[in-house]
Coordinates of C-alpha atoms in Angstrom, one line a residue:
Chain A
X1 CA -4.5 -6.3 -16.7
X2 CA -3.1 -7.5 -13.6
X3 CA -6.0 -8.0 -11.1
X4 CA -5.6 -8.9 -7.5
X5 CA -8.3 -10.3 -5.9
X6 CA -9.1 -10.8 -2.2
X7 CA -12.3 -12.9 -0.9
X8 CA -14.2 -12.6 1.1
X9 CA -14.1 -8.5 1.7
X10 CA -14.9 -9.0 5.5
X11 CA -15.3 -11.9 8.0
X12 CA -15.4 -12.5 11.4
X13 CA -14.0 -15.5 13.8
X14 CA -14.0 -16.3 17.1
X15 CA -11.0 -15.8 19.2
X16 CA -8.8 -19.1 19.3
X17 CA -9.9 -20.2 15.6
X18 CA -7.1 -20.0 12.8
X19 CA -7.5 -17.7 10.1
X20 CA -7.1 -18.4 6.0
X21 CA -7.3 -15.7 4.1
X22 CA -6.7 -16.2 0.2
X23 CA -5.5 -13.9 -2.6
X24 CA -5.4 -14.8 -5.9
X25 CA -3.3 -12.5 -9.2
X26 CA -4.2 -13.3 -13.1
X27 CA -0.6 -12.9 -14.2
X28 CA 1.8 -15.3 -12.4
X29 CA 4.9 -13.5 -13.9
X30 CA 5.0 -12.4 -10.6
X31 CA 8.3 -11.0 -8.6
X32 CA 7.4 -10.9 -4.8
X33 CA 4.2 -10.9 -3.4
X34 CA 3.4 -9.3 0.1
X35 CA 0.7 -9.5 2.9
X36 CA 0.2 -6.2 4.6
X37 CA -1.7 -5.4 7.8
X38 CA -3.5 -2.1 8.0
X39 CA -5.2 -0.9 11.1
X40 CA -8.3 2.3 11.1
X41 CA -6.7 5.0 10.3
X42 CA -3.3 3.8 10.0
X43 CA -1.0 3.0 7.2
X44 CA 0.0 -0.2 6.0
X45 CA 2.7 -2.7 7.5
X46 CA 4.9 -5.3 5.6
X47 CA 4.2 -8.8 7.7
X48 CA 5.7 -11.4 5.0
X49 CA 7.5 -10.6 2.0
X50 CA 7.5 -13.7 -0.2
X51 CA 10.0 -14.3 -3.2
X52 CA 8.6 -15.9 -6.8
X53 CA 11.3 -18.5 -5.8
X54 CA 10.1 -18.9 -2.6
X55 CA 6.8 -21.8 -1.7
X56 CA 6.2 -19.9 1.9
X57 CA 7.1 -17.8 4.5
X58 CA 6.7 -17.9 8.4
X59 CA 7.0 -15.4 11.1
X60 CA 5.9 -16.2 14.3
X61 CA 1.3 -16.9 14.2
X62 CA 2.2 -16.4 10.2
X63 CA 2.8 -18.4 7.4
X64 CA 2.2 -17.4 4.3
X65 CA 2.2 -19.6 0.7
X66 CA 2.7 -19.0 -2.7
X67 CA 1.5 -21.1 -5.1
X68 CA 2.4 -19.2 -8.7
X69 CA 1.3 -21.9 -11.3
X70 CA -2.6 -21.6 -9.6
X71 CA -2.0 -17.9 -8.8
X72 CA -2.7 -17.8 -5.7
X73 CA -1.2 -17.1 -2.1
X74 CA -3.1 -17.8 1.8
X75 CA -2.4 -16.2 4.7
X76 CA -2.4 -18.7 8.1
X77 CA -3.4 -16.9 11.1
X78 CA -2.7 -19.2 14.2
X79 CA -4.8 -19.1 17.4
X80 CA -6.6 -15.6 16.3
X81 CA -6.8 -13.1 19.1
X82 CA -9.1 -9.4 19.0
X83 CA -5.5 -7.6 18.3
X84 CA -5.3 -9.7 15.1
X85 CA -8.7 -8.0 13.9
X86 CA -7.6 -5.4 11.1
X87 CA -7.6 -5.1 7.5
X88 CA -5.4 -7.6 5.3
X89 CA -3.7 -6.6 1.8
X90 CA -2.5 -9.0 -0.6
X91 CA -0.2 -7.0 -2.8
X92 CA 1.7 -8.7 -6.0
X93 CA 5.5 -7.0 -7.6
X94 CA 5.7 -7.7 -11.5
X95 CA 9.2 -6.2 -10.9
X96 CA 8.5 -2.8 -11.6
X97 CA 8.0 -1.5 -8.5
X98 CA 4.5 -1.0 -9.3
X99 CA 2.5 -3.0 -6.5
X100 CA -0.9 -4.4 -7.4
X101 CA -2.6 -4.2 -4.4
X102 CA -5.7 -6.3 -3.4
X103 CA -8.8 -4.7 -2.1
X104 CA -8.1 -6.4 1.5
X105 CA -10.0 -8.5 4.2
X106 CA -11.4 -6.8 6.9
X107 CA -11.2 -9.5 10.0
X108 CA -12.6 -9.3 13.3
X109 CA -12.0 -11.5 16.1
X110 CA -14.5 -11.9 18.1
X111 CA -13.5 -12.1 22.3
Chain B
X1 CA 14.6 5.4 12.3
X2 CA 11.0 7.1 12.8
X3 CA 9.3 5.7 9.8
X4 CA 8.0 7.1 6.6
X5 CA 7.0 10.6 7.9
X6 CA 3.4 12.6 6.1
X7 CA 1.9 15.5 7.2
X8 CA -0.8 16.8 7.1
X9 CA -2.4 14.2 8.8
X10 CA -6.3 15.2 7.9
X11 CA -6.8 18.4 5.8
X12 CA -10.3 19.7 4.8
X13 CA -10.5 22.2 2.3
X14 CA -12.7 23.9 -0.8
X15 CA -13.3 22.7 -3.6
X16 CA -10.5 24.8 -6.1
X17 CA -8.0 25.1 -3.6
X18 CA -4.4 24.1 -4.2
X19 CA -3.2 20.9 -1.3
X20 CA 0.1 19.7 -0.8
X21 CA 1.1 16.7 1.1
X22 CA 4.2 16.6 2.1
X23 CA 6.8 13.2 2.8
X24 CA 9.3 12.0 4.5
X25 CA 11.0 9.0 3.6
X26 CA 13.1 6.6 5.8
X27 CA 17.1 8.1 5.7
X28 CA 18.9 5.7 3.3
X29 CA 15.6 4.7 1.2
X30 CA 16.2 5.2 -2.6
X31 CA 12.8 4.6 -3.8
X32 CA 9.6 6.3 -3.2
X33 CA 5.9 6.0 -3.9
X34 CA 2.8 8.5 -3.7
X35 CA -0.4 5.7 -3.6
X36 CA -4.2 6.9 -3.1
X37 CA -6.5 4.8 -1.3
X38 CA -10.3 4.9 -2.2
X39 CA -13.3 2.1 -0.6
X40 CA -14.0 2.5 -5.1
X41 CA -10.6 1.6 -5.9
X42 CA -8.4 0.7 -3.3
X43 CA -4.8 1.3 -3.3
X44 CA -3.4 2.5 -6.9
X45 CA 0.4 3.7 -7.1
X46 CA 0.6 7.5 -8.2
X47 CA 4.3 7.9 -8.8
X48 CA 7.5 7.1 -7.6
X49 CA 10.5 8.1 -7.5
X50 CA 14.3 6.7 -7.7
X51 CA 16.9 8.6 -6.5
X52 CA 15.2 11.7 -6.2
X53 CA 13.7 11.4 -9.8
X54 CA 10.6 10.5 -11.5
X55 CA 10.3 7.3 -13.1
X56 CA 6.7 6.2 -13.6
X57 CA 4.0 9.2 -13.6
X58 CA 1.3 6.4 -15.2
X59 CA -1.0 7.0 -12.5
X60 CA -1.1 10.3 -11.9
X61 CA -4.6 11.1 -12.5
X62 CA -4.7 14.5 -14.5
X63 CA -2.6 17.4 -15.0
X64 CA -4.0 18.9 -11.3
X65 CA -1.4 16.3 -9.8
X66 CA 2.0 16.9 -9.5
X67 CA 5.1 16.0 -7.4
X68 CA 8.6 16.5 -6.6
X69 CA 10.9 15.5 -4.8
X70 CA 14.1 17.8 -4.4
X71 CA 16.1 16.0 -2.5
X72 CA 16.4 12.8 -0.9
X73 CA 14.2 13.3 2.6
X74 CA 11.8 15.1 0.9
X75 CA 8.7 14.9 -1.7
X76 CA 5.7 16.8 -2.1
X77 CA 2.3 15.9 -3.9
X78 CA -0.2 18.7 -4.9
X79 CA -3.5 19.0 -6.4
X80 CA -4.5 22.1 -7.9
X81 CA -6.7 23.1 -8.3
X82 CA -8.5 20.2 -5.5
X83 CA -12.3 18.6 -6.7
X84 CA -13.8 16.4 -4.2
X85 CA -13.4 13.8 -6.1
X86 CA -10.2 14.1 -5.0
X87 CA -11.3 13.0 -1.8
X88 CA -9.1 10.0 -0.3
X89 CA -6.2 8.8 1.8
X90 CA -3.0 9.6 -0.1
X91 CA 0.3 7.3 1.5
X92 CA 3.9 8.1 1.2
X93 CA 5.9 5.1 1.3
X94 CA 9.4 3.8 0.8
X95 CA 11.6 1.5 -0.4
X96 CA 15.9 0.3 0.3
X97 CA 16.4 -0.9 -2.8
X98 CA 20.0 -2.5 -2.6
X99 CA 19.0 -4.1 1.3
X100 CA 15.3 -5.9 0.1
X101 CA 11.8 -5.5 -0.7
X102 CA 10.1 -4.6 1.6
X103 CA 7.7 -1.4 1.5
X104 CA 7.3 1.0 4.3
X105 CA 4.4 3.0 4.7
X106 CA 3.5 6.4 6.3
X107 CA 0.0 7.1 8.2
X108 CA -1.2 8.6 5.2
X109 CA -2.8 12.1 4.8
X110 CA -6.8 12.1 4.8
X111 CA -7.7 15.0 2.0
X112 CA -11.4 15.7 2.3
X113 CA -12.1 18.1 -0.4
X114 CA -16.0 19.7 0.0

């Protein structure tokens, strides 16, 4: 079975501090792999999209690896601020369009 | 373009009664998936759909699921009839699949079912 797994389930930082957040997959077959944000009662938004060819991925506070061989990918959060506090979803593609999703990482920034 | 469009937003109904969600896809997406989101087991993909057709029903839970989609700005999922432990977020979301990977997710519809 291909299991996603996101730890810890919730943690909180101080505004200012950078954040890590890990994901780790059992099959590294893997396609793309994806960090979502999701915010209470909201849906879920695509912040990095990286390719199986691809080592890591940047978009402005973000940067996000991929290391297949150890299955495992991190999420860098620079300088946290309270708007970064949300839910987190790790979320592998084996190709077949069927996401395995990741159970998330609930962050709060604390002012 | 608006985004991936759901409604109904929150719905509360029996136990029995028949729910449909409704979705709207982004205009030009070719792809699109029905996930439910429990705290028990997170996200799991229900169906999708390419091109307006069903291509993987693996995760539909039981024969009180269904959907459709009849054309391409418009699916449906129903539930009939509901239990509550049907109770969950349900997400529409949708995919280009000639222009990348990304996926783009509705607001999702809140079912309670009591």
């Amino acid at each position: 079975k291909q299991e996603v797994t996101q730890i810890p389930a919730a943690l909180s930082v101080p505004e200012g501090e950078n954040l890590v957040l890990n994901c780790s997959f059992t099959d590294s077959a893997i396609y793309n792999l994806q960090w979502f944000r999701q915010d209470p009662g909201k849906g879920l938004t695509s912040l990095l999209l990286i390719q199986s060819s691809q080592r890591e991925q940047t978009s402005g506070r973000l940067n996000a690896s991929l290391d297949k061989s150890s299955g495992r990918s991190t999420l860098y959060i620079a300088a946290s601020q309270p708007g970064d506090s949300a839910t987190y979803l790790c979320a592998v593609d084996y190709g077949n369009n069927r996401l395995a999703f990741g159970k998330g990482n609930q962050v709060v920034v604390i002012p | 373009d608006a985004g991936v469009i759901q409604s109904p937003r929150h719905e509360v109904t029996e136990m029995g009664q028949e729910v449909t969600l409704r979705c709207k896809p982004i205009s030009g997406h070719d792809y699109l998936f029905w996930y439910r989101q429990t705290m028990m087991r997170g996200l799991e993909l229900l169906i999708y759909f390419n091109n307006n057709v069903p291509i993987d029903d693996s995760g539909m839970p039981e024969d009180r699921f269904s959907a459709k989609m009849p054309n391409a700005s418009f699916s449906t999922l129903k539930i009939q009839p509901s239990e509550p432990r049907d109770s969950a977020v349900y997400f529409c979301a949708s995919r280009d699949g000639f222009s990348g990977n990304t996926i783009y997710f509705g607001e999702g519809s809140w079912l309670t079912v009591v």
